[in-house]
XYZ file of C-alpha atoms in Angstrom:
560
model
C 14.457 109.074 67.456
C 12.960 112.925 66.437
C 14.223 116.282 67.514
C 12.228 118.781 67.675
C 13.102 122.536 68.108
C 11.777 124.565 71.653
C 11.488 127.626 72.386
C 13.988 127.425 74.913
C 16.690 126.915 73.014
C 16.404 130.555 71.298
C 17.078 133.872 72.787
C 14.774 135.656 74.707
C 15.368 138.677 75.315
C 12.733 139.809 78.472
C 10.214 137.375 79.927
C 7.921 140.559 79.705
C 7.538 140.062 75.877
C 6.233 137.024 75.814
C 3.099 136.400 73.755
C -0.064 134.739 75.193
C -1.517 131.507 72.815
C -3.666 133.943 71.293
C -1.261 136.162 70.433
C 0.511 134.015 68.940
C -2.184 132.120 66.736
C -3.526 135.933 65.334
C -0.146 136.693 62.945
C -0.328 132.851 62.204
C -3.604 132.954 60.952
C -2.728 136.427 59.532
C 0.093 134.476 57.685
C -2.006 131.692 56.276
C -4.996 133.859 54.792
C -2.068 135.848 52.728
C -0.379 132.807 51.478
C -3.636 131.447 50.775
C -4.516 134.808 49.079
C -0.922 134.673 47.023
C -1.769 131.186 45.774
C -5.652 131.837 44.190
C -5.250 134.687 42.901
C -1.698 133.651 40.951
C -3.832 130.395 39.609
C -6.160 131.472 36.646
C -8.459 128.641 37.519
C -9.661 129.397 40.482
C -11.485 126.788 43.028
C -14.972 126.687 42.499
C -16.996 128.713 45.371
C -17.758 125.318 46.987
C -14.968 124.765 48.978
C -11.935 127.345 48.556
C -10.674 126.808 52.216
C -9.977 122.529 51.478
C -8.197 123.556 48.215
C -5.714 125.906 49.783
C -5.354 123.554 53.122
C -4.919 120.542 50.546
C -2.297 123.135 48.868
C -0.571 124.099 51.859
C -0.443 120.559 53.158
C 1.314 119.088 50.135
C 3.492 121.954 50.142
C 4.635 121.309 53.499
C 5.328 117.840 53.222
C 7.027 118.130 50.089
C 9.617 120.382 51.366
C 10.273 118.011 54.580
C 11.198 115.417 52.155
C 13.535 117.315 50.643
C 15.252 118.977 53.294
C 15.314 116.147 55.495
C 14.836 112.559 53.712
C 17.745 110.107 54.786
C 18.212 109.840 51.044
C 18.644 111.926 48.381
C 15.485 112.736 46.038
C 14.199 114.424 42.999
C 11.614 116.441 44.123
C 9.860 117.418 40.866
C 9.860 113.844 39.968
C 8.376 113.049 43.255
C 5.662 116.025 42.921
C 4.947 114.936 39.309
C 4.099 111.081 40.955
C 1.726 112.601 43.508
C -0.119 114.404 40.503
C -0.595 111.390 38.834
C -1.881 108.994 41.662
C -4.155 112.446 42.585
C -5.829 112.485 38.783
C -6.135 109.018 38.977
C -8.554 109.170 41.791
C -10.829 111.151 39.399
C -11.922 109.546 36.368
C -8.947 107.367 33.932
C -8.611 110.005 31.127
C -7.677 112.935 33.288
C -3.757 113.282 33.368
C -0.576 114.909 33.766
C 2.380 115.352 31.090
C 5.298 116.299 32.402
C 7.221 118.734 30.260
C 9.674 115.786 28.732
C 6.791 114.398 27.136
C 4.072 117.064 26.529
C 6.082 118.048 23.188
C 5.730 114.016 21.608
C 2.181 113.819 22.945
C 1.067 116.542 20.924
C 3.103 115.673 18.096
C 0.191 112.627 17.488
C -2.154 115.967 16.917
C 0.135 117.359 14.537
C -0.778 116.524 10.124
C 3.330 117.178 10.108
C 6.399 117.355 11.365
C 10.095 117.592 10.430
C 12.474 114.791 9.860
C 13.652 112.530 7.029
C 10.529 110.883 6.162
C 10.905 107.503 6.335
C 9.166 104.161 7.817
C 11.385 101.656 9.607
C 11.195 98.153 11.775
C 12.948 96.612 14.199
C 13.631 93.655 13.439
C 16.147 91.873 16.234
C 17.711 95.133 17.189
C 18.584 96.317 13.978
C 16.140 98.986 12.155
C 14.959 98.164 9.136
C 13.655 100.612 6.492
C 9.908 99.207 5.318
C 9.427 102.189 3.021
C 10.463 106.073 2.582
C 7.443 108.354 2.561
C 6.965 109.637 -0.855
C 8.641 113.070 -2.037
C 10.386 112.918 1.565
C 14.336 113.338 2.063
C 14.430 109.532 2.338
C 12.938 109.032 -0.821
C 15.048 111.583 -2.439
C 18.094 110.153 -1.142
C 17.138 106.647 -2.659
C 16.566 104.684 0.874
C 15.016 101.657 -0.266
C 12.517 99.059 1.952
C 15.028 96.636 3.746
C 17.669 98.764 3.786
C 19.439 98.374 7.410
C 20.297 101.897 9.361
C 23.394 101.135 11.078
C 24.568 104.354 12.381
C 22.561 108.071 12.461
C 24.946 111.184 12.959
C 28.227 108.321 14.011
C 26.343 106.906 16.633
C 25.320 103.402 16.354
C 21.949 102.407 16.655
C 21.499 98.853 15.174
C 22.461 96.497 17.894
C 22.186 99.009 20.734
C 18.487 97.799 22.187
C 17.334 101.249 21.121
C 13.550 101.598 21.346
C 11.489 103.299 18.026
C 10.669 106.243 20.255
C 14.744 106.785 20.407
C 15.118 106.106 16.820
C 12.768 108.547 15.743
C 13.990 111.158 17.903
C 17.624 110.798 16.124
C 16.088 110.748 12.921
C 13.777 114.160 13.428
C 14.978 117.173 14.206
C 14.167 120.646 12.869
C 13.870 120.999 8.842
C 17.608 122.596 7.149
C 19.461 120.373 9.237
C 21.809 117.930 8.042
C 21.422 114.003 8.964
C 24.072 111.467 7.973
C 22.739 107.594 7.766
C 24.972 104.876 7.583
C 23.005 101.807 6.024
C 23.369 98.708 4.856
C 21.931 97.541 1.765
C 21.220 93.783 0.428
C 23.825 92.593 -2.576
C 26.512 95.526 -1.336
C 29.531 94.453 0.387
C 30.169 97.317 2.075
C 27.816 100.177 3.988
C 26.846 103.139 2.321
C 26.890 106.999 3.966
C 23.631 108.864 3.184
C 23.261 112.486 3.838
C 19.786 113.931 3.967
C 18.626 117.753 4.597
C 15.261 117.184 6.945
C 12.360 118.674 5.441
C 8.610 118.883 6.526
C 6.649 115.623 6.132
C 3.298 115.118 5.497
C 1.616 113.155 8.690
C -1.526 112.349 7.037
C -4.337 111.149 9.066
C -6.380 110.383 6.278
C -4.664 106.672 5.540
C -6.047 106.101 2.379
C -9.068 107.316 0.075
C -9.969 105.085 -3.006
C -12.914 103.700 -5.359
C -13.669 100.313 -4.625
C -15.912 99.906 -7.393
C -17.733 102.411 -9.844
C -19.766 103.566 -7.345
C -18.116 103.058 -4.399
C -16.001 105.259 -2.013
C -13.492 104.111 1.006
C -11.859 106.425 3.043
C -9.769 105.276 6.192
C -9.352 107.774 9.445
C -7.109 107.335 11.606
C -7.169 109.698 13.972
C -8.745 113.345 13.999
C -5.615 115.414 14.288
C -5.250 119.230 13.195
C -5.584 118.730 9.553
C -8.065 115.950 9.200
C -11.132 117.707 7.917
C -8.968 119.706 5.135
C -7.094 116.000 4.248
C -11.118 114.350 4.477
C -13.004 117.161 2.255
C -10.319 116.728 0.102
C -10.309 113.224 -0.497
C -14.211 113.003 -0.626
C -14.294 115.366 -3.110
C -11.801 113.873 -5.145
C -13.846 110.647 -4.869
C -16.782 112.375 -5.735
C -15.132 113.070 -9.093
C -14.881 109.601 -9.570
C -18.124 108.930 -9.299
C -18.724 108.065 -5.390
C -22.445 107.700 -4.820
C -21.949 105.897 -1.663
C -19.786 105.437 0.750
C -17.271 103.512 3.399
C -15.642 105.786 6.298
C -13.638 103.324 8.111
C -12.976 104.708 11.503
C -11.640 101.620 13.172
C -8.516 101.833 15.548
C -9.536 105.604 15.554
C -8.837 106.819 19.100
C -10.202 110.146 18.203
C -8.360 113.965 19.146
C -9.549 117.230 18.248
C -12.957 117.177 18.318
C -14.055 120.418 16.020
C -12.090 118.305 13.121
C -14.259 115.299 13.906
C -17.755 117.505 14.525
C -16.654 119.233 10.706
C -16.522 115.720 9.759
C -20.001 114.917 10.211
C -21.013 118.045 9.134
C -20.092 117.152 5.391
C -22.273 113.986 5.738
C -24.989 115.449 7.935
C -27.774 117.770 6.258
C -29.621 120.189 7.391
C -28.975 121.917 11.150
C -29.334 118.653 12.735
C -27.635 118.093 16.502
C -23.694 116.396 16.362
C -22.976 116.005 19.284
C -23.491 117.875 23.115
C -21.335 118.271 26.274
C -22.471 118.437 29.690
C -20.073 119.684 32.560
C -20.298 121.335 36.229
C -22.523 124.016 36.140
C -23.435 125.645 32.278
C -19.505 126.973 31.876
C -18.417 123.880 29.811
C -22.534 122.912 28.274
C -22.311 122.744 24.621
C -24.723 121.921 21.533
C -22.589 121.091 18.016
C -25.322 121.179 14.777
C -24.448 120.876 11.624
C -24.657 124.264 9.675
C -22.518 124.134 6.349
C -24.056 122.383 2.929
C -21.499 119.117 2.805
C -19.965 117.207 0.084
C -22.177 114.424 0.953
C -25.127 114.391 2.683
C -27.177 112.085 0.872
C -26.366 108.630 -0.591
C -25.641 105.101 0.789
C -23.298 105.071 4.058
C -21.678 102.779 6.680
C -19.240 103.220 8.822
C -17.080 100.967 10.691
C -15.989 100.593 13.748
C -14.277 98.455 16.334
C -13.374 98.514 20.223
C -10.601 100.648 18.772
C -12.758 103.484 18.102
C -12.645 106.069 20.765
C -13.587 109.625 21.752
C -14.342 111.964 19.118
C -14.739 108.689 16.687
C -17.664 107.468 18.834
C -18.630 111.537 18.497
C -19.148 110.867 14.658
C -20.193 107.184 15.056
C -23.161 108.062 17.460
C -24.436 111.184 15.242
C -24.231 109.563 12.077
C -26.417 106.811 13.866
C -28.252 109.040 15.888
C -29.570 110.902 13.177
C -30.298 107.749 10.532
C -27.689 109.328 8.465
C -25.511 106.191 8.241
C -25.563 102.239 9.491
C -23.063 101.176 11.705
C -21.236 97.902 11.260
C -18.265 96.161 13.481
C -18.262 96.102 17.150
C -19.114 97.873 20.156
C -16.070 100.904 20.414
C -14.389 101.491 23.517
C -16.339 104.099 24.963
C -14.313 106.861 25.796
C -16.648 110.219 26.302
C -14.943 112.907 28.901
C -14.077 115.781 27.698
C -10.324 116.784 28.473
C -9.436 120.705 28.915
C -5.451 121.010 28.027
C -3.854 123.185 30.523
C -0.510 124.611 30.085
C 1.466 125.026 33.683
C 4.316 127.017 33.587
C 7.366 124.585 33.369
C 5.945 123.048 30.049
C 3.968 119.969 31.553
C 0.215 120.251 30.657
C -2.839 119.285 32.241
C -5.408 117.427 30.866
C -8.508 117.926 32.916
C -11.794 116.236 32.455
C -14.698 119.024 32.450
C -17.605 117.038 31.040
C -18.931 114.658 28.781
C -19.726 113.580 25.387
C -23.465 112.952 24.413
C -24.893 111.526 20.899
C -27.881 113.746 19.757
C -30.436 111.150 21.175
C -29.128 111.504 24.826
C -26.481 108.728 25.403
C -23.533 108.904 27.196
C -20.736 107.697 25.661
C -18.425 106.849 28.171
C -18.430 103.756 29.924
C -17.841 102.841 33.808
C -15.355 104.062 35.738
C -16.504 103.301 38.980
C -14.746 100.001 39.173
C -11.520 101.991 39.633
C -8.638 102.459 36.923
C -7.246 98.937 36.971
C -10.662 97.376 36.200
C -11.219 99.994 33.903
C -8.243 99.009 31.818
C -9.203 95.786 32.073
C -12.241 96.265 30.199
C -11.163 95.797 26.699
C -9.493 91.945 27.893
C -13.304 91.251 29.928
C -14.933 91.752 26.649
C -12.929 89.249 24.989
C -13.345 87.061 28.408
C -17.294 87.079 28.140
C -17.081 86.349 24.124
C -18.191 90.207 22.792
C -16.045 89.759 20.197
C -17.296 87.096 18.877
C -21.106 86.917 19.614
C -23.489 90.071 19.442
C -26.041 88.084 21.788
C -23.207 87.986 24.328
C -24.047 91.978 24.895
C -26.936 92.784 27.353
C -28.446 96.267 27.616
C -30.953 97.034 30.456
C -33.933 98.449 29.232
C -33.131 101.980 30.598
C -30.423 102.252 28.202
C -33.148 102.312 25.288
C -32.876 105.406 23.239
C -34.409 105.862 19.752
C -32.763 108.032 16.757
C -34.547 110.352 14.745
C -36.778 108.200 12.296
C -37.667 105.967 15.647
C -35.010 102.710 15.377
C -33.785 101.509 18.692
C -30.110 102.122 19.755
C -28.825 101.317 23.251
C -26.321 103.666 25.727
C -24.362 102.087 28.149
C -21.105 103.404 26.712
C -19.593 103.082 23.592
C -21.455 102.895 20.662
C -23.251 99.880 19.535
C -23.274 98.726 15.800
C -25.992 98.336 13.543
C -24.338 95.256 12.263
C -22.263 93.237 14.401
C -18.713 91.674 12.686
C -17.256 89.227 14.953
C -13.596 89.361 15.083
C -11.222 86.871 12.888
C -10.948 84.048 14.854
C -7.404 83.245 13.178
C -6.072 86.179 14.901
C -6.342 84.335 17.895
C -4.290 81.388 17.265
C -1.170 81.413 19.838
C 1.607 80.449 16.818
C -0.127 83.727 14.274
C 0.458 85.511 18.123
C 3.779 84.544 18.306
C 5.030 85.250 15.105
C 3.481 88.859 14.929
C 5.439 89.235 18.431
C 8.369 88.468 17.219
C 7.706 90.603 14.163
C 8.241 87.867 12.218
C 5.415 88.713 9.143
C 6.934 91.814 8.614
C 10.534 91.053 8.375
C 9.368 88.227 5.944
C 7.269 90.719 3.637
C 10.703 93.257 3.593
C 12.702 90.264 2.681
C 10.942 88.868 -0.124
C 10.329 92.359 -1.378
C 14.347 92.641 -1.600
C 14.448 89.719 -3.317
C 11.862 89.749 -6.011
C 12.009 93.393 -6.623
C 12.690 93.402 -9.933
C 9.912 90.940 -10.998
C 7.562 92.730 -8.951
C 8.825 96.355 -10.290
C 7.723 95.215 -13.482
C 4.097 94.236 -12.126
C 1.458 96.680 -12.459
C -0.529 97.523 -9.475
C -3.785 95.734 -10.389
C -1.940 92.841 -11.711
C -0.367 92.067 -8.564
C -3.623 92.482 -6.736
C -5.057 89.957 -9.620
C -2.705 87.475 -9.748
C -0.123 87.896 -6.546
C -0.450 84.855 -4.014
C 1.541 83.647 -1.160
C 2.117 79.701 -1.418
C 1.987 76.966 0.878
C 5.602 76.723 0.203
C 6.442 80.320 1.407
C 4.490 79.953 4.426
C 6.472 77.301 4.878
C 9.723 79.270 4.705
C 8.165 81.498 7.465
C 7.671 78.749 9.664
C 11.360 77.313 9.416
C 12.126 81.163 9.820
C 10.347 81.644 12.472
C 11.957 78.396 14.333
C 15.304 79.719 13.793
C 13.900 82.405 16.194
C 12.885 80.316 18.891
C 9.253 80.002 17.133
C 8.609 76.088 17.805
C 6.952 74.461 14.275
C 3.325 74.436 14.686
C 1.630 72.851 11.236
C -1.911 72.852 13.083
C -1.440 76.774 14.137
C -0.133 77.509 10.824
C -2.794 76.037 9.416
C -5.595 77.687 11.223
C -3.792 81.073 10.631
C -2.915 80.988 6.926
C -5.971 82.818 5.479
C -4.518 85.607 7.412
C -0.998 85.566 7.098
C -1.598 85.332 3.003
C -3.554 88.698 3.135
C -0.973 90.177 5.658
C 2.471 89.521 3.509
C 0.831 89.835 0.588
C -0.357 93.535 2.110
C 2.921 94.037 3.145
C 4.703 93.697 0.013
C 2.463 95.554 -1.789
C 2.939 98.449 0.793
C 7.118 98.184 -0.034
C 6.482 97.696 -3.877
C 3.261 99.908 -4.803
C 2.634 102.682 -1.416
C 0.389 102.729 1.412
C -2.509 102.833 -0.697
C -1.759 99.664 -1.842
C -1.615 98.074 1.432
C -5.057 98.782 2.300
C -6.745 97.903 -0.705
C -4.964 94.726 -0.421
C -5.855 94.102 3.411
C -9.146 95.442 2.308
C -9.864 92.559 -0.181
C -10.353 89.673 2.159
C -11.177 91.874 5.552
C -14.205 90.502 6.943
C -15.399 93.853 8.250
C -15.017 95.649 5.419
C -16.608 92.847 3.012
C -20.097 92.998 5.406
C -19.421 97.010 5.128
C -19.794 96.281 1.000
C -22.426 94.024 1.232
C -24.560 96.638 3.845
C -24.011 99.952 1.620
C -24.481 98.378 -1.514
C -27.916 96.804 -0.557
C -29.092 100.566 -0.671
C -32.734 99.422 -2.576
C -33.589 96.883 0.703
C -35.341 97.801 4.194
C -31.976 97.623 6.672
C -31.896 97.746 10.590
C -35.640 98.417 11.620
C -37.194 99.895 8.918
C -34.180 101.905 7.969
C -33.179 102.397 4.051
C -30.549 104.035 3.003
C -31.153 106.761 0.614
């Protein structure tokens, strides 16, 4: 049943004054052309001259209903909650990377953009509900304070948070907090009977996006990115230069997992590799407001020499933006796999409670003309889906499983054939591990069983392995059959059923994981890559590609 108000239920006061329809609908329309008028010119971004009238009806409409759900809804509601929904489902309608943040979250999503932040500086697990330290950050409070890898964090302030189903996003936000302040840990340490009470001053820590930089031979430079956040070109010129010290004449930027950020960082990038004023990268949006050509300008630390770089279907946005020049202008081979293929360019707009939007307002384009962003019109849950179809149709795992209609042909500068589509296509194609796929190596990673394992045996061979220089662990360290044993009957303790055949097929890998795992507890972060780095397919056919810098590569390529 509705009831609706009449006029006949309020006051008149003579039958004289009553207003004829028209009457009536002039101050009405009067009404809506100044509310409309209040509304555009309080936005700075103003409709386009298109259609003004549907955006303030649309406006007007939502406002309307909005308020009727409040005020009369049988059941109580949030309202803003509500109103940030409708956002969402709205932006989803347009293409999957433009979005809303509501003002909870808008401060930890641009924390990922941040090279620091404040807190105690320290790496931990969780490892059945209880968090586990894997390794203080160097020079940080934790590290000062003598936290050690395995060390169990019981309790952060007096509150518990072992045992409490706490997720790492909650952990870290009781561990941060602004530098000068006090933090008290309660931990529990191996061979101790009893906890000890930590206090720690929170300090700045480093959040460096450049993972690791080292020589992998005489010659040979590897630097890891990964992710293009607000100090990444200073933290990259940096390390190339120190490598350059060292004798780098060619080199491995390893951009895999990358899913890109700012993108003047990653167009600087390129510019140190990139000689000349050659094109980077261009945008094209509605009209010429958001059009944009990036050259290169400045004389970089290295724009001649022998250079790959890698990539995967991790590889996204302003990655693909240095992937697709460095190919695009025969600067560089590619090697790995097709990346994701992410290429709309996202304005950040502030609103006034805190919550930002994120609006697309064009796209990415290599210096030969391809798009880099993939299809969308599928909708956002076959988008998603796209990364799960390419392991479906066997991308992963077989370059000839990737077809490219001819009018996705473009050619680079020196004339070699490269392909659009979205994403961008490798030189060289690395199939993935198969090992990685085995359903017992997937099941022990989910139950974070590898890691746990590496923190463990760390603890317990620490002081053999203290007294172990670097390079002879790397030399002479192995896992044996007989420890990969003790992570199976660890793992079945956990509800892991014994799998010798699955073991079997993933052992190559789990020996290069723990084995990278202990090194990053025993010797740094560093370490662990160099480690990983020694058996990873990807990066071997990356060694094999830059060092073959005398041969004719990829079409008549050679890389000078």
């Amino acid at each position: 049943m509705t009831t609706e108000p009449h006029d006949s239920l309020r006051p008149v006061k003579e039958p004289a004054l009553r207003n004829t329809r028209r009457q009536i609908r002039q101050p009405l329309l009067l009404a809506l052309a100044l509310a409309c008028g209040i509304l555009l010119g309080a936005n700075p971004f103003r409709p386009s001259d298109q259609n003004p009238d549907a955006t303030a009806r649309g406006y007007l409409k939502f406002k309307e209903i909005l308020s009727y759900v409040d005020r009369d809804y049988v059941d109580s509601v949030n309202a803003e909650e509500l109103s940030d929904y409708a956002i969402g489902r709205m932006l989803e309608r347009l293409d999957p990377h433009s979005v809303f943040i509501p003002a909870r979250q808008q401060q930890q999503a641009s924390a990922f953009l941040q090279s620091d932040f404040d807190g105690v500086g320290v790496e931990f697990n969780l490892f059945h509900d209880t968090v586990t330290v894997v390794s203080p950050l160097s020079g940080g409070p934790a590290d000062q304070a003598g936290l050690q890898p395995g060390d169990r964090i019981l309790a952060v302030n007096g509150e518990r948070v072992s045992g409490m189903h706490n997720t790492t996003e909650q952990v870290f936000n009781k561990l941060r907090g602004p530098r000068g302040s006090a933090v008290l840990v309660r931990l529990l340490r191996r061979g101790l009977t009893q906890p000890l009470n930590v206090q720690m001053t929170r300090n700045r820590i480093s959040n460096s996006s450049v993972d690791v930089a080292y020589m992998i031979d005489n010659q040979t430079g590897y630097i890891k990115v990964s992710r293009f956040a607000s100090g990444t070109y200073d933290e990259f010129k940096a390390a190339l230069g120190d490598l350059r010290r060292q004798g780098l004449t060619r080199l491995v930027l390893d951009l895999r997992g990358n899913p890109g950020g700012y993108l003047d960082r990653a167009t600087k990038l390129a510019d140190e590799l990139i000689g000349g004023t050659k094109k980077i990268v261009y945008t094209d949006g509605k009209g010429d407001q958001y059009d944009t050509q990036t050259f290169s300008r400045v004389a970089g630390e290295f724009e001649e020499g022998p250079l790959v770089v890698v990539v995967d279907e991790g590889s996204a946005s302003a990655a693909e933006v240095v992937a697709g020049a460095l190919q695009d202008q025969d600067r560089a081979l590619v090697v790995g796999r097709r990346t994701f293929g992410k290429g709309l360019v996202q304005q950040p707009i502030a609103l006034n409670d805190g919550s930002e939007l994120r609006l697309t307002i064009a796209r990415y384009y290599t210096p030969s003309g391809r798009s880099i962003q993939k299809s969308y019109s599928g909708g956002l849950a076959e988008y998603e889906k796209d990364l799960v179809n390419r392991q479906r149709h066997g991308e992963y795992f077989h370059a000839d499983s990737i077809h490219f209609a001819d009018s996705l042909r473009y050619r680079t500068a020196h004339g070699r054939t490269v392909y659009g589509g979205g994403g961008i296509m490798p030189d060289v194609f690395v199939p993935r591990d198969t090992t990685a796929y085995s359903a017992y190596y997937t099941r022990l990673q989910s139950h974070n069983l590898v890691r746990e394992f590496a923190v463990r045996f760390f603890q317990e061979h620490k002081t053999e392995l203290e007294g172990l220089r670097f390079e002879q662990f790397s030399q002479s360290f192995r896992i044996s059959d007989a420890q990969l044993q003790q992570l199976a009957a660890r793992a079945a303790q956990d509800g892991v059923a014994n799998d010798a055949a699955g073991l079997r097929r993933c052992a190559p890998l789990l020996r290069s994981q723990l084995k990278a795992l202990i090194a990053r507890s025993a010797y740094g972060k560093a370490a662990y890559f160099q480690v990983l780095n020694q058996e990873d397919v990807e990066i071997q056919q990356a060694l094999r590609v830059v060092t073959d810098s005398g041969s004719t590569l990829m079409n008549g390529l050679t890389l000078k």
